[in-house]
Amino acid sequence: RFLVPNVLYEPPSRFKLGIPNDYPTGMVVKNDEQRLFIIHTTEGFQALSAICTHLRCVVNWDARRSVYLCPCHGSIFNTKGEVTGGPAPKPLEWYRITLSEEGYLVIDKRDIVDHGYILKV
Ligand code: FES
């Protein structure tokens, strides 16, 4: 068994996701690869996990209703990521989002922040 290292290969938790101009103001943009949403408001940028806190399905943004919906068992999250319906036990997580010296948006999924955290640019 020592010949097979007990290593878990996971994608890096800190990564760049484009430049601010890639995200139109007033939009919620889903990144399927990283399983998160970038939210650009007139106040700045926020990064919200797209992983449902029930059994980790990926939630979708419903722009018409302004809610995040889990397709697996019907959990509903409001724009703050709070649970408003379904079996999810906890809110969606918010990640710290920063701007690199080169002008890229940088997200660290290990760095969980409050909903009120906003990157102003
Ligand atoms: Fe989202 Fe069950 S995994 S409601």
Short mmCIF file of C-alpha atoms and ligand atoms in Angstrom, two decimals:
data_model
loop_
_atom_site.label_atom_id
_atom_site.label_comp_id
_atom_site.label_asym_id
_atom_site.label_seq_id
_atom_site.Cartn_x
_atom_site.Cartn_y
_atom_site.Cartn_z
CA ARG A 1 0.00 0.00 0.00
CA PHE A 2 2.96 2.35 0.56
CA LEU A 3 3.55 2.18 -3.21
CA VAL A 4 0.30 4.06 -3.78
CA PRO A 5 0.54 7.45 -2.07
CA ASN A 6 -2.57 8.63 -0.34
CA VAL A 7 -2.73 11.87 -2.32
CA LEU A 8 -5.86 13.68 -3.38
CA TYR A 9 -5.49 15.60 -6.63
CA GLU A 10 -7.72 18.64 -6.52
CA PRO A 11 -7.71 21.85 -8.55
CA PRO A 12 -5.99 24.81 -6.86
CA SER A 13 -8.22 26.76 -4.51
CA ARG A 14 -6.77 30.12 -5.61
CA PHE A 15 -7.11 31.15 -9.25
CA LYS A 16 -7.69 34.04 -11.65
CA LEU A 17 -11.04 34.54 -13.34
CA GLY A 18 -10.52 37.17 -15.99
CA ILE A 19 -10.53 40.93 -15.72
CA PRO A 20 -13.33 43.13 -14.32
CA ASN A 21 -14.47 44.18 -17.80
CA ASP A 22 -15.30 40.53 -18.55
CA TYR A 23 -18.29 40.88 -16.21
CA PRO A 24 -21.06 43.31 -17.17
CA THR A 25 -22.51 45.36 -14.32
CA GLY A 26 -25.77 43.96 -12.98
CA MET A 27 -25.00 40.42 -14.09
CA VAL A 28 -24.57 37.10 -12.30
CA VAL A 29 -22.07 35.03 -14.28
CA LYS A 30 -21.68 31.33 -13.59
CA ASN A 31 -18.30 29.65 -13.94
CA ASP A 32 -19.04 25.96 -14.43
CA GLU A 33 -15.45 24.81 -14.09
CA GLN A 34 -14.92 26.46 -10.72
CA ARG A 35 -18.55 25.98 -9.66
CA LEU A 36 -19.15 29.53 -8.54
CA PHE A 37 -20.88 32.75 -9.54
CA ILE A 38 -19.24 36.12 -10.08
CA ILE A 39 -21.67 38.89 -9.22
CA HIS A 40 -20.95 42.38 -10.49
CA THR A 41 -23.06 45.16 -9.02
CA THR A 42 -22.59 48.90 -9.03
CA GLU A 43 -20.86 48.45 -5.65
CA GLY A 44 -18.27 45.95 -6.88
CA PHE A 45 -17.62 42.23 -7.21
CA GLN A 46 -18.62 39.22 -5.14
CA ALA A 47 -17.96 35.49 -5.56
CA LEU A 48 -20.62 32.99 -4.47
CA SER A 49 -20.26 29.22 -4.34
CA ALA A 50 -22.54 27.29 -6.70
CA ILE A 51 -22.31 24.16 -4.56
CA CYS A 52 -25.52 23.33 -2.77
CA THR A 53 -25.04 22.75 0.95
CA HIS A 54 -27.41 19.79 0.92
CA LEU A 55 -25.62 17.10 -1.14
CA ARG A 56 -23.28 19.30 -3.21
CA CYS A 57 -25.17 19.53 -6.50
CA VAL A 58 -24.42 22.63 -8.57
CA VAL A 59 -27.09 25.31 -8.30
CA ASN A 60 -28.29 27.57 -11.11
CA TRP A 61 -29.13 31.26 -11.18
CA ASP A 62 -32.75 32.03 -12.06
CA ALA A 63 -32.57 35.67 -13.21
CA ARG A 64 -36.34 35.93 -13.64
CA ARG A 65 -37.00 35.07 -9.97
CA SER A 66 -33.64 36.37 -8.65
CA VAL A 67 -32.92 33.13 -6.77
CA TYR A 68 -30.43 30.28 -6.94
CA LEU A 69 -32.12 26.93 -7.53
CA CYS A 70 -30.75 23.47 -6.86
CA PRO A 71 -31.92 21.01 -9.54
CA CYS A 72 -31.39 17.95 -7.34
CA HIS A 73 -33.84 18.33 -4.45
CA GLY A 74 -35.24 21.81 -4.92
CA SER A 75 -33.35 23.96 -2.45
CA ILE A 76 -33.76 27.68 -3.07
CA PHE A 77 -31.29 30.38 -2.06
CA ASN A 78 -31.90 34.13 -2.14
CA THR A 79 -29.46 36.72 -3.48
CA LYS A 80 -27.59 36.66 -0.15
CA GLY A 81 -27.12 32.90 -0.54
CA GLU A 82 -29.53 32.23 2.34
CA VAL A 83 -31.79 29.18 2.23
CA THR A 84 -35.41 30.10 1.55
CA GLY A 85 -36.70 26.63 0.67
CA GLY A 86 -35.82 22.98 0.37
CA PRO A 87 -33.56 20.71 2.41
CA ALA A 88 -30.26 22.67 2.30
CA PRO A 89 -29.05 23.10 5.90
CA LYS A 90 -26.78 26.11 5.39
CA PRO A 91 -26.37 29.14 3.12
CA LEU A 92 -24.13 29.11 0.06
CA GLU A 93 -20.56 30.20 0.80
CA TRP A 94 -19.03 33.51 -0.25
CA TYR A 95 -15.39 33.58 -1.30
CA ARG A 96 -12.87 36.39 -1.00
CA ILE A 97 -12.27 38.05 -4.35
CA THR A 98 -9.33 40.35 -4.89
CA LEU A 99 -7.60 42.15 -7.75
CA SER A 100 -4.08 41.07 -8.71
CA GLU A 101 -1.36 43.58 -9.55
CA GLU A 102 -1.85 42.65 -13.20
CA GLY A 103 -5.56 43.54 -12.98
CA TYR A 104 -7.08 40.05 -12.78
CA LEU A 105 -9.87 39.02 -10.46
CA VAL A 106 -8.48 36.43 -8.04
CA ILE A 107 -10.61 34.07 -5.98
CA ASP A 108 -9.52 31.96 -3.05
CA LYS A 109 -12.07 29.25 -2.27
CA ARG A 110 -10.39 28.53 1.07
CA ASP A 111 -11.07 32.08 2.17
CA ILE A 112 -14.75 32.17 3.15
CA VAL A 113 -16.15 35.63 3.82
CA ASP A 114 -19.45 37.19 4.88
CA HIS A 115 -22.09 38.06 2.31
CA GLY A 116 -21.27 41.74 2.84
CA TYR A 117 -17.72 41.38 1.53
CA ILE A 118 -17.37 43.29 -1.76
CA LEU A 119 -14.34 43.98 -3.90
CA LYS A 120 -14.63 47.61 -4.95
CA VAL A 121 -12.78 48.45 -8.16
FE1 FES B 1 -29.24 20.66 -3.49
FE2 FES B 1 -30.14 18.39 -2.44
S1 FES B 1 -28.25 18.75 -3.37
S2 FES B 1 -31.15 20.29 -2.58
#
